Short mmCIF file of C-alpha atoms and ligand atoms in Angstrom, two decimals:
data_model
loop_
_atom_site.label_atom_id
_atom_site.label_comp_id
_atom_site.label_asym_id
_atom_site.label_seq_id
_atom_site.Cartn_x
_atom_site.Cartn_y
_atom_site.Cartn_z
CA VAL A 1 0.03 0.04 0.07
CA SER A 2 1.58 3.42 -1.02
CA PHE A 3 1.84 6.01 1.76
CA GLU A 4 -0.78 8.66 1.48
CA PRO A 5 0.30 11.70 3.37
CA ARG A 6 -2.10 13.73 5.53
CA ILE A 7 -1.87 17.59 4.78
CA VAL A 8 -3.53 20.10 7.01
CA ALA A 9 -4.37 23.06 4.56
CA PHE A 10 -5.04 26.48 6.19
CA LEU A 11 -6.82 28.19 3.09
CA CYS A 12 -7.67 31.84 3.06
CA ASN A 13 -11.51 32.43 2.62
CA TRP A 14 -11.07 34.90 -0.08
CA CYS A 15 -8.66 33.12 -2.68
CA ALA A 16 -7.30 29.63 -1.94
CA TYR A 17 -10.47 28.46 -0.43
CA GLY A 18 -12.45 29.64 -3.45
CA ALA A 19 -9.76 27.96 -5.69
CA ALA A 20 -10.23 24.54 -3.66
CA ASP A 21 -13.98 24.93 -4.12
CA GLN A 22 -13.76 25.60 -7.88
CA ALA A 23 -11.46 22.64 -8.28
CA GLY A 24 -13.92 20.41 -6.66
CA ARG A 25 -16.84 21.72 -8.75
CA ALA A 26 -14.82 21.43 -11.95
CA ARG A 27 -13.98 17.75 -10.78
CA LEU A 28 -10.23 18.44 -11.31
CA GLU A 29 -8.29 15.37 -10.11
CA TYR A 30 -6.13 15.84 -7.19
CA PRO A 31 -5.29 13.62 -4.14
CA GLN A 32 -7.72 13.48 -1.19
CA SER A 33 -4.91 14.25 1.31
CA LEU A 34 -6.09 17.63 2.46
CA LEU A 35 -7.81 18.33 5.72
CA THR A 36 -8.94 21.94 5.10
CA VAL A 37 -9.09 24.62 7.51
CA ARG A 38 -10.85 27.75 6.19
CA VAL A 39 -9.18 31.08 7.59
CA PRO A 40 -9.97 34.59 7.13
CA CYS A 41 -6.42 35.37 5.84
CA THR A 42 -3.15 33.60 5.62
CA GLY A 43 -1.95 36.34 8.13
CA ARG A 44 -4.22 34.68 10.75
CA VAL A 45 -2.25 31.45 10.51
CA GLU A 46 -0.04 31.48 13.74
CA PRO A 47 3.17 29.39 13.53
CA ALA A 48 1.71 27.68 16.49
CA PHE A 49 -1.17 26.35 14.46
CA VAL A 50 1.41 24.75 12.01
CA LEU A 51 3.30 23.16 14.89
CA GLN A 52 0.14 21.89 16.49
CA ALA A 53 -0.84 20.30 13.14
CA LEU A 54 2.42 18.49 12.82
CA ARG A 55 2.42 17.42 16.46
CA GLU A 56 -1.04 15.90 16.14
CA GLY A 57 -0.21 13.88 13.13
CA ALA A 58 -0.10 15.92 10.00
CA ASP A 59 2.94 14.81 7.50
CA GLY A 60 2.67 18.36 6.17
CA VAL A 61 1.09 21.65 6.28
CA LEU A 62 0.00 24.03 3.51
CA VAL A 63 -0.94 27.64 3.97
CA ALA A 64 -2.41 29.09 0.92
CA GLY A 65 -3.96 32.44 0.12
CA CYS A 66 -4.15 35.40 -2.23
CA HIS A 67 -1.34 36.57 -4.29
CA PRO A 68 0.81 39.46 -2.75
CA GLY A 69 -1.03 42.65 -3.66
CA ASP A 70 -4.41 40.88 -3.54
CA CYS A 71 -4.73 40.61 0.21
CA HIS A 72 -8.11 41.78 1.55
CA TYR A 73 -6.41 42.91 4.59
CA VAL A 74 -3.55 44.70 2.70
CA ASP A 75 -0.58 42.62 3.78
CA GLY A 76 -1.57 39.67 5.83
CA ASN A 77 -0.19 37.21 3.26
CA LEU A 78 3.23 39.04 3.49
CA LYS A 79 3.25 38.74 7.22
CA ALA A 80 2.50 35.11 6.74
CA HIS A 81 5.47 35.03 4.23
CA ALA A 82 7.85 36.38 6.72
CA ARG A 83 6.67 34.11 9.57
CA HIS A 84 6.81 31.07 7.37
CA ALA A 85 10.39 32.01 6.04
CA LEU A 86 11.62 31.97 9.73
CA LEU A 87 9.53 29.07 10.89
CA VAL A 88 10.82 26.56 8.23
CA ARG A 89 14.43 27.39 9.31
CA ALA A 90 13.65 26.75 12.94
CA LEU A 91 11.86 23.50 11.95
CA GLU A 92 14.80 22.41 9.87
CA GLN A 93 17.01 22.77 13.06
CA ALA A 94 14.35 20.32 14.67
CA GLY A 95 14.84 17.88 11.88
CA VAL A 96 11.58 18.69 10.05
CA GLU A 97 12.24 19.02 6.22
CA PRO A 98 11.27 22.37 4.78
CA ALA A 99 9.07 20.77 2.06
CA ARG A 100 6.78 19.65 4.84
CA VAL A 101 5.54 23.23 5.53
CA ARG A 102 4.54 25.12 2.41
CA LEU A 103 3.19 28.62 1.70
CA ALA A 104 1.66 29.19 -1.58
CA TRP A 105 -0.65 31.49 -3.35
CA ALA A 106 -3.68 30.75 -5.48
CA GLY A 107 -6.47 33.19 -6.63
CA ALA A 108 -10.09 32.25 -6.29
CA SER A 109 -10.20 31.42 -9.94
CA GLU A 110 -7.06 29.44 -10.12
CA ALA A 111 -8.50 26.03 -9.62
CA GLU A 112 -6.01 24.14 -11.75
CA ARG A 113 -3.10 25.86 -10.10
CA PHE A 114 -4.48 24.87 -6.61
CA ALA A 115 -5.01 21.38 -7.97
CA GLN A 116 -1.42 21.16 -9.12
CA LEU A 117 -0.06 22.58 -5.82
CA VAL A 118 -1.89 19.71 -3.85
CA ARG A 119 -0.55 17.08 -6.51
CA ASP A 120 3.14 18.39 -6.13
CA MET A 121 3.00 18.62 -2.48
CA THR A 122 1.47 15.17 -2.00
CA ALA A 123 4.16 13.72 -4.21
CA GLU A 124 6.82 15.32 -2.31
CA LEU A 125 5.58 14.21 1.12
CA ALA A 126 5.04 10.71 -0.24
CA ALA A 127 8.68 10.68 -1.24
CA LEU A 128 9.69 11.94 2.26
CA GLY A 129 7.55 9.30 4.04
CA PRO A 130 5.51 10.02 7.14
CA LEU A 131 6.37 12.51 9.64
CA ASP A 132 4.70 10.72 12.59
CA TYR A 133 5.85 13.11 14.97
CA ALA A 134 4.01 12.00 18.11
CA GLN A 135 5.13 8.36 17.43
CA ARG A 136 8.72 9.12 16.79
CA SER A 137 9.33 11.86 19.20
CA LEU A 138 6.74 12.05 21.97
CA HIS A 139 5.44 8.62 22.63
CA SER A 140 8.69 7.02 23.66
CA ALA A 141 9.03 4.42 26.33
CA PHE A 142 10.00 7.16 28.71
CA ASP A 143 6.79 9.08 27.94
CA ALA A 144 4.88 6.07 28.60
CA LEU A 145 6.74 5.59 32.01
CA VAL A 146 6.28 9.28 33.33
CA THR A 147 2.38 8.97 32.51
CA THR A 148 2.06 5.72 34.33
CA PRO A 149 -0.35 6.50 37.20
CA HIS A 150 0.95 4.16 39.73
CA ARG A 151 4.03 6.23 40.12
CA LEU A 152 2.12 8.82 41.90
CA ASP A 153 -0.31 6.54 43.86
CA GLY A 154 -1.26 8.06 47.30
CA LEU A 155 -0.16 11.40 46.21
CA GLU A 156 -3.54 13.07 46.99
CA GLU A 157 -3.58 11.63 50.56
CA ALA A 158 -0.07 12.80 51.07
CA ARG A 159 -1.04 16.38 50.13
CA ARG A 160 -4.04 16.37 52.32
CA SER A 161 -2.36 14.80 55.35
CA PRO A 162 -2.10 17.12 58.38
CA ARG A 163 1.12 19.15 58.31
CA ALA A 164 3.78 18.16 61.13
CA PRO A 165 3.84 20.71 63.92
CA GLY A 166 6.84 23.03 64.08
CA LYS A 167 8.62 25.25 61.47
CA PRO A 168 7.40 24.62 57.91
CA ARG A 169 9.98 22.07 56.39
CA VAL A 170 11.54 23.27 53.06
CA ALA A 171 13.57 21.39 50.52
CA PHE A 172 15.70 22.57 47.65
CA TYR A 173 16.80 20.30 44.93
CA TRP A 174 18.35 20.61 41.54
CA ASN A 175 18.02 18.40 38.51
CA ALA A 176 19.66 19.26 35.10
CA SER A 177 20.62 22.76 35.94
CA CYS A 178 23.78 25.14 36.09
CA GLY A 179 23.64 25.94 39.69
CA GLY A 180 22.42 29.51 38.96
CA CYS A 181 19.11 28.86 40.64
CA GLU A 182 20.83 27.84 43.85
CA GLU A 183 22.78 31.00 43.61
CA ALA A 184 19.60 33.00 43.22
CA VAL A 185 18.34 31.65 46.57
CA VAL A 186 21.54 32.78 48.27
CA ASP A 187 21.14 36.13 46.58
CA LEU A 188 18.19 36.93 48.73
CA GLY A 189 20.84 38.21 51.12
CA GLU A 190 19.39 39.17 54.46
CA GLY A 191 16.11 37.58 53.19
CA PHE A 192 17.75 34.25 53.10
CA ALA A 193 19.02 34.56 56.68
CA ASP A 194 15.39 35.57 57.65
CA LEU A 195 14.03 32.59 55.70
CA ALA A 196 16.58 30.10 57.35
CA GLU A 197 15.34 31.33 60.77
CA ARG A 198 11.58 30.61 59.76
CA VAL A 199 11.96 27.24 58.17
CA GLU A 200 13.53 23.83 58.71
CA ILE A 201 15.70 23.18 55.57
CA VAL A 202 15.49 19.38 55.10
CA LEU A 203 17.27 18.96 51.78
CA TRP A 204 19.69 21.23 49.91
CA PRO A 205 22.48 19.27 48.11
CA VAL A 206 24.46 22.44 47.30
CA ALA A 207 24.86 23.49 50.91
CA LEU A 208 23.90 20.74 53.35
CA ASP A 209 24.80 17.06 53.58
CA PHE A 210 21.37 15.43 53.55
CA LYS A 211 21.16 12.22 51.66
CA ARG A 212 18.47 10.45 49.88
CA HIS A 213 17.64 8.08 52.80
CA ASP A 214 16.98 11.18 54.92
CA VAL A 215 14.29 12.18 52.56
CA GLU A 216 12.94 8.75 52.21
CA ALA A 217 12.56 8.56 55.96
CA LEU A 218 10.29 11.63 55.98
CA PRO A 219 6.47 10.77 56.05
CA ASP A 220 4.54 11.25 52.85
CA GLY A 221 3.51 14.88 52.75
CA GLY A 222 6.25 15.61 55.46
CA ILE A 223 7.82 18.40 53.42
CA ASP A 224 5.89 21.59 53.22
CA VAL A 225 7.41 23.06 50.10
CA ALA A 226 9.95 21.51 47.70
CA PHE A 227 11.54 24.09 45.41
CA VAL A 228 12.82 22.07 42.43
CA ASN A 229 15.20 23.70 39.76
CA GLY A 230 16.45 22.11 36.61
CA ALA A 231 15.09 19.96 33.71
CA VAL A 232 14.67 16.32 34.04
CA ARG A 233 17.29 14.76 31.74
CA LEU A 234 18.51 11.59 33.70
CA SER A 235 16.76 8.66 35.14
CA GLU A 236 18.10 9.61 38.49
CA GLN A 237 16.38 13.06 38.23
CA ASP A 238 13.15 11.45 37.23
CA ASP A 239 13.35 9.25 40.56
CA TRP A 240 14.05 12.40 42.65
CA ALA A 241 11.14 14.16 41.09
CA VAL A 242 8.94 11.32 41.92
CA LEU A 243 10.24 11.05 45.59
CA LEU A 244 10.00 14.85 46.22
CA ARG A 245 6.35 14.91 44.72
CA ARG A 246 5.45 12.16 47.20
CA LYS A 247 7.11 13.84 50.20
CA ALA A 248 6.06 17.40 49.52
CA ARG A 249 2.72 18.87 50.05
CA THR A 250 3.59 21.63 47.62
CA VAL A 251 6.13 21.27 44.60
CA VAL A 252 7.43 24.40 42.97
CA ALA A 253 9.09 24.35 39.68
CA PHE A 254 11.96 26.97 40.38
CA GLY A 255 13.49 28.71 37.46
CA ALA A 256 13.16 28.36 33.54
CA CYS A 257 14.72 24.87 33.33
CA ALA A 258 11.99 23.32 35.71
CA HIS A 259 9.31 25.40 34.18
CA LEU A 260 10.06 25.12 30.45
CA GLY A 261 13.13 22.95 30.02
CA GLY A 262 15.38 26.13 29.92
CA VAL A 263 18.69 26.22 28.08
CA VAL A 264 18.93 22.44 28.90
CA GLY A 265 15.98 21.78 26.67
CA LEU A 266 17.84 23.14 23.61
CA GLY A 267 19.67 19.81 23.80
CA ASN A 268 16.47 18.31 22.46
CA LEU A 269 17.32 19.75 19.05
CA SER A 270 19.96 17.05 18.91
CA GLU A 271 19.46 13.33 19.19
CA PRO A 272 20.45 11.84 22.50
CA ALA A 273 23.11 9.69 21.04
CA GLU A 274 24.62 12.66 19.28
CA LEU A 275 24.84 14.61 22.56
CA LEU A 276 26.61 11.60 24.18
CA GLU A 277 29.04 11.23 21.36
CA THR A 278 29.80 14.94 21.55
CA ALA A 279 30.10 15.34 25.31
CA TYR A 280 31.86 12.19 26.22
CA ARG A 281 33.89 11.34 23.23
CA ARG A 282 34.52 14.11 20.58
CA GLN A 283 35.12 17.21 22.60
CA PRO A 284 38.70 17.84 22.57
CA THR A 285 38.88 18.54 26.25
CA VAL A 286 37.27 15.20 27.06
CA SER A 287 39.36 12.39 28.59
CA ASN A 288 37.26 9.29 28.89
CA PRO A 289 39.66 6.31 28.40
CA GLU A 290 37.06 3.80 29.78
CA GLN A 291 34.37 4.99 27.51
CA LEU A 292 31.97 5.70 30.35
CA LEU A 293 28.77 6.97 29.50
CA PRO A 294 25.37 7.59 31.37
CA GLY A 295 23.75 4.17 31.72
CA THR A 296 27.10 2.35 31.87
CA ARG A 297 27.60 -0.33 34.64
CA VAL A 298 30.91 0.43 36.56
CA LEU A 299 32.80 -1.27 39.34
CA ALA A 300 33.99 1.21 41.97
CA ALA A 301 35.39 0.35 45.30
CA GLY A 302 34.27 -3.18 44.97
CA HIS A 303 30.60 -2.04 44.20
CA GLU A 304 28.71 -2.56 40.94
CA LEU A 305 27.18 0.75 40.24
CA THR A 306 25.00 1.78 37.12
CA LEU A 307 25.33 5.49 36.21
CA PRO A 308 22.03 7.15 35.68
CA SER A 309 20.79 6.94 31.98
CA LEU A 310 20.19 9.88 29.68
CA LEU A 311 16.38 10.09 28.96
CA SER A 312 15.06 10.49 25.38
CA ARG A 313 14.65 14.24 25.92
CA ALA A 314 14.94 16.97 28.63
CA LEU A 315 11.54 17.36 30.22
CA PRO A 316 10.20 20.38 32.20
CA LEU A 317 9.33 19.20 35.78
CA GLY A 318 5.67 19.45 35.22
CA GLU A 319 5.77 16.84 32.40
CA VAL A 320 7.12 14.30 35.04
CA VAL A 321 5.12 15.14 38.15
CA PRO A 322 2.26 17.49 38.85
CA VAL A 323 3.61 20.89 39.91
CA ASP A 324 1.70 23.15 42.10
CA TYR A 325 3.34 26.54 41.36
CA VAL A 326 6.02 27.87 39.13
CA ILE A 327 8.63 30.46 39.87
CA PRO A 328 9.79 31.69 36.68
CA GLY A 329 13.23 33.08 35.31
CA CYS A 330 16.71 32.20 34.50
CA PRO A 331 17.26 32.61 37.43
CA PRO A 332 14.30 33.78 39.17
CA SER A 333 14.86 37.45 40.43
CA PRO A 334 15.15 38.01 44.21
CA ALA A 335 11.88 40.03 44.38
CA ILE A 336 9.97 37.29 42.67
CA ILE A 337 11.34 34.68 44.86
CA ALA A 338 10.91 36.57 48.06
CA ALA A 339 7.25 37.33 47.27
CA ALA A 340 6.55 33.68 46.23
CA VAL A 341 8.12 32.23 49.44
CA GLU A 342 6.03 34.74 51.50
CA LEU A 343 2.85 33.67 49.76
CA LEU A 344 3.67 29.98 50.09
CA LEU A 345 4.78 30.07 53.67
CA SER A 346 1.60 32.20 54.64
CA GLY A 347 -0.57 29.54 53.04
CA GLU A 348 -3.17 32.32 52.54
CA ARG A 349 -4.81 33.45 49.26
CA LEU A 350 -2.92 30.84 47.20
CA PRO A 351 -3.53 31.04 43.46
CA PRO A 352 -5.06 28.06 41.72
CA PRO A 353 -2.61 25.10 41.37
CA GLY A 354 -0.38 25.53 38.26
CA ALA A 355 -0.06 29.18 38.64
CA VAL A 356 3.15 31.01 37.68
CA LEU A 357 3.86 33.26 40.51
CA ALA A 358 4.81 36.42 38.62
CA PRO A 359 2.63 39.22 37.11
CA ASN A 360 0.65 37.96 34.09
CA ALA A 361 1.58 40.99 32.06
CA SER A 362 3.98 41.66 29.25
CA LEU A 363 7.53 42.91 30.00
CA CYS A 364 6.89 45.71 27.68
CA ASP A 365 4.33 47.16 30.08
CA SER A 366 7.10 47.69 32.59
CA CYS A 367 9.99 48.50 30.39
CA PRO A 368 11.70 51.73 30.65
CA ARG A 369 12.04 51.97 26.95
CA LYS A 370 8.29 51.31 26.14
CA ASP A 371 7.50 54.95 25.24
CA SER A 372 10.38 54.89 22.48
CA ARG A 373 8.42 52.10 20.73
CA PRO A 374 6.75 53.45 17.66
CA GLU A 375 3.16 52.71 17.30
CA ARG A 376 3.66 51.26 13.85
CA LEU A 377 6.95 49.47 14.04
CA SER A 378 8.52 48.02 10.81
CA ILE A 379 11.77 46.39 10.48
CA GLN A 380 13.68 46.70 7.11
CA SER A 381 17.07 45.49 8.29
CA LEU A 382 18.26 43.49 11.31
CA ALA A 383 20.98 44.31 13.91
CA ARG A 384 23.06 41.82 15.71
CA LEU A 385 23.96 42.46 19.27
CA ALA A 386 27.57 41.12 18.72
CA THR A 387 28.34 43.87 16.24
CA THR A 388 25.99 46.71 17.39
CA GLN A 389 26.10 49.05 20.55
CA PRO A 390 22.38 49.53 21.08
CA ASP A 391 21.15 52.81 22.06
CA GLU A 392 20.47 52.69 25.91
CA ALA A 393 17.01 54.38 25.72
CA THR A 394 15.39 53.05 22.60
CA CYS A 395 13.17 49.92 22.27
CA PHE A 396 15.32 47.18 20.89
CA LEU A 397 12.72 46.27 18.30
CA ALA A 398 12.98 49.81 16.79
CA GLN A 399 16.74 49.15 16.52
CA GLY A 400 16.22 45.90 14.52
CA LEU A 401 17.18 43.66 17.30
CA VAL A 402 15.24 40.64 18.66
CA CYS A 403 13.58 41.37 21.71
CA LEU A 404 10.99 38.83 23.19
CA GLY A 405 9.61 41.38 25.63
CA PRO A 406 6.17 41.74 23.98
CA GLY A 407 5.20 38.10 24.70
CA THR A 408 7.31 37.52 27.89
CA ARG A 409 5.91 37.78 31.43
CA GLN A 410 7.33 40.44 33.59
CA GLY A 411 9.02 40.08 36.95
CA CYS A 412 12.75 40.03 36.20
CA GLN A 413 13.36 43.68 37.05
CA PRO A 414 16.06 44.85 37.32
CA GLY A 415 16.60 42.65 34.23
CA CYS A 416 18.32 42.46 30.91
CA VAL A 417 16.71 45.45 29.37
CA GLU A 418 18.11 47.62 32.13
CA VAL A 419 21.64 46.56 31.33
CA ASN A 420 21.25 47.25 27.56
CA MET A 421 20.37 43.51 26.64
CA PRO A 422 17.27 42.56 24.72
CA CYS A 423 14.93 40.18 26.53
CA ARG A 424 15.51 36.65 25.75
CA GLY A 425 12.34 35.32 27.21
CA CYS A 426 13.47 33.56 30.40
CA PHE A 427 10.35 34.45 32.42
CA GLY A 428 8.23 32.54 29.89
CA PRO A 429 5.07 33.15 28.22
CA LEU A 430 1.87 34.94 29.44
CA ASP A 431 -1.09 32.70 30.47
CA GLY A 432 -2.74 31.03 27.61
CA ILE A 433 0.17 31.04 25.16
CA PRO A 434 0.69 27.42 24.17
CA ASP A 435 4.42 27.89 22.68
CA HIS A 436 6.43 30.89 23.78
CA GLY A 437 8.92 30.40 20.98
CA ALA A 438 6.31 30.26 18.33
CA ALA A 439 4.64 33.32 19.61
CA GLY A 440 7.97 35.30 19.72
CA LEU A 441 8.81 34.36 16.28
CA SER A 442 5.31 35.38 14.98
CA ALA A 443 5.62 38.72 16.66
CA PHE A 444 8.99 39.48 15.44
CA ALA A 445 8.55 38.28 11.79
CA SER A 446 5.19 40.24 11.68
CA LEU A 447 7.29 43.39 12.01
CA PHE A 448 9.31 42.72 8.86
CA SER A 449 8.38 44.98 5.93
CA GLY A 450 9.35 44.75 2.22
CA SER A 451 8.71 42.72 -0.79
CA GLU A 452 8.52 38.82 -0.71
CA GLU A 453 12.24 38.77 -1.70
CA GLU A 454 13.13 41.17 1.03
CA LEU A 455 11.18 39.42 3.68
CA SER A 456 12.88 36.20 2.71
CA ALA A 457 16.20 37.98 2.90
CA LEU A 458 15.51 39.20 6.37
CA ALA A 459 14.41 35.76 7.58
CA ALA A 460 17.55 34.29 6.18
CA ALA A 461 19.67 36.89 7.91
CA LEU A 462 18.73 35.93 11.37
CA PRO A 463 21.02 33.26 12.70
CA ASP A 464 19.75 30.44 14.78
CA PRO A 465 16.06 30.94 14.90
CA ALA A 466 15.40 27.98 17.14
CA GLY A 467 17.84 28.99 19.68
CA THR A 468 16.79 32.77 19.48
CA PHE A 469 12.98 32.19 19.95
CA TRP A 470 13.03 28.88 21.83
CA ARG A 471 16.15 29.61 24.08
CA TYR A 472 14.29 28.85 27.23
CA GLY A 473 11.03 27.24 26.14
CA TYR A 474 12.03 24.56 23.53
CA GLY A 475 11.57 21.62 25.95
CA ALA A 476 8.01 22.80 26.73
CA GLY A 477 7.11 23.89 22.98
CA LEU A 478 4.67 22.18 20.82
CA ILE A 479 7.61 20.41 18.88
CA PRO A 480 9.76 19.73 21.91
CA ARG A 481 12.24 17.12 20.45
CA ARG A 482 14.17 16.55 17.21
CA VAL A 483 12.39 14.39 14.68
CA ARG A 484 14.80 12.69 12.55
CA ALA A 485 16.06 9.07 12.85
CA GLN A 486 19.71 8.68 13.51
CA PRO A 487 21.53 7.77 10.24
CA GLU A 488 23.30 5.11 12.12
CA PRO A 489 23.15 4.20 15.61
CA ALA A 490 26.02 5.74 17.56
CA ARG A 491 27.89 3.86 20.18
CA GLY A 492 26.44 4.00 23.72
CA ALA A 493 22.83 5.05 22.62
CA PRO A 494 20.92 5.97 25.71
CA GLU A 495 18.70 3.52 27.41
CA GLU A 496 14.95 4.14 27.54
CA PRO A 497 13.41 2.82 30.59
CA GLU A 498 11.13 0.20 30.21
CA ALA A 499 7.58 1.14 30.29
S1 SF4 B 501 16.82 28.36 35.20
FE1 SF4 B 501 18.75 29.53 34.37
S2 SF4 B 501 19.95 29.57 36.28
FE2 SF4 B 501 18.30 28.16 36.80
S3 SF4 B 501 19.39 26.23 36.52
FE3 SF4 B 501 18.33 26.79 34.49
S4 SF4 B 501 19.99 27.80 33.33
FE4 SF4 B 501 20.65 27.77 35.60
S1 SF4 B 502 10.14 45.20 22.99
FE1 SF4 B 502 11.89 44.97 24.47
S2 SF4 B 502 12.87 46.95 24.47
FE2 SF4 B 502 10.91 47.28 23.39
S3 SF4 B 502 9.36 47.79 24.91
FE3 SF4 B 502 9.19 45.72 25.01
S4 SF4 B 502 10.89 44.80 26.44
FE4 SF4 B 502 11.22 46.99 26.12
#
C-alpha cells in the first residue's frame, strides 16, 4: 500500500478556499490528502497552528492564500510569508524537512493551479515518508513511563495529610541545572537569613549534607514546600522528582529549566546519541579512556554501580510530576522569589494550582524603553548584538534587534533591558500562550516589511531561529524534540527505561 500523506491546509477564505472549491466543482483530479481549515487570511495562521498540526499527526502543512498585492487585509499574506520563512528554518533545526511546510498563493479562479499545488505537495511528502511526530518523538518508552499513574499513587492523601507541627519544612533540589538557581536563593541576602530562621531546611544538596535516605525517611507529605530547579534529563532526576512529589505537600518548579526545560531543553534539538557522542567522546577537552557513558555499569571500590541513564529528551518538571506552582526566570529574580516564598509560607490566598507566581503582564508594560517604541513598528534590516552598540534608551525592536519582551512575562526587573540587553524570554509566556517560541517568532517576523524577496532575505539573515526564539522554552514547546532518525546508531545510545 503506498503511503498517503495527511496534509492540513489552512486556506484563505477569499482566494485559496475559493480555488479549492472551484477545483472540486470542476471535478479536477487531485489527491484527497487535504484536511482543510478555512481562515479569514493567511496572516491569521499563527506558527503555533502549524506546529500543532504536525504534532497531532499531519505529515505536512499547507498555508495558501491570495497573491501578494491581492490581500483583503492589505498585507496579511506578506506577514504570513515572513513568519513562514523563519519558521521553516527553525523547523529544519528540529529535523523537520522544509518541504513539509509550504506557503503558496492561488487566486479564487485558479482552480488548476491549486489542484497542481496539492498534487506536487502530496508527491513530495510521499517521497519523504510519514512524519509521525508524536510516535517518533513524544510517545517514547520514557513518556509512557512518566504518565504511568501508579508512580504517583497516594499523592492526594499525602497532600491532604495534616502538616507536622513546628517550623515549615522546606527542600531545595536541583536536577539538570547550572547552579544559577541555587545562587539565586543565596542572593536573597538578608532575606535568606530570615528565611533560614523561619523554616527547617530538610534537603539542599548544594549546601547541606542530607542524603536520599533522609528524605525517604520523612513521612509522605512531610515536606511543606519543595523548590525544584533544573530540567529532568536523567533517570536519577526522574526518581528524585517522583520522590519529592510524594514527600512534599507543595512542589514548586523553580526557574526556567524546571518551568520550560530552559537552556537544557535546547539539547532536544539533537538526538540523545549525538549529545553523548559529543560530550563524552568528541570534545577535545574530554578524557574518557574507559568510554564511560550515562547508563554504563561500572565497578567502583568493589561495588557494581550503574550510572544514571540519559532520557530520550529533557523534560520540564511539570511533564514528570504534577507541579503546584512555578517561579519563573533564569534565574528567578530576588523580588519574585521573596514574594513567592512569603505567599507559600503564609498559606493564604494561594492562587490556583499550576499558577506562575509572577505578574501575568507583558515585560513591555514595565519596560523603561516602552515609550520609545513606535506605534507602527516596521523592520527593514536586522541588527546583531555582537556587532552593534544598542542605544540605551530606545526599544530594541525599533533598532532591528530581537527582543522577546512583548510576549514574555514581567518580573525580572532589574533585568536584561536595564543593562542594555534585549529580553531573551526567560520568564516564559503569558498565560494561555501554548508555545512561547512560536509566539515570539510570530511577533518578530510580523514586523518585517518589504517585498517577498526582501522578507525572505530578512528571515535568512537571522542566525539560529530555534535558539533565538526557543532559548528557554524549547523543551516545553509544541515540537519539543528533534524528529529525525539517526543515520546510524552511535555507540552508547541512551537507554530508554522500560514502560
Ligand atoms: S533556570 Fe537558568 S539559572 Fe536556573 S538552573 Fe536553569 S539555566 Fe541555571
Ligand atoms: S520590545 Fe523589548 S525594548 Fe521594546 S518595550 Fe518591549 S521589552 Fe522594552
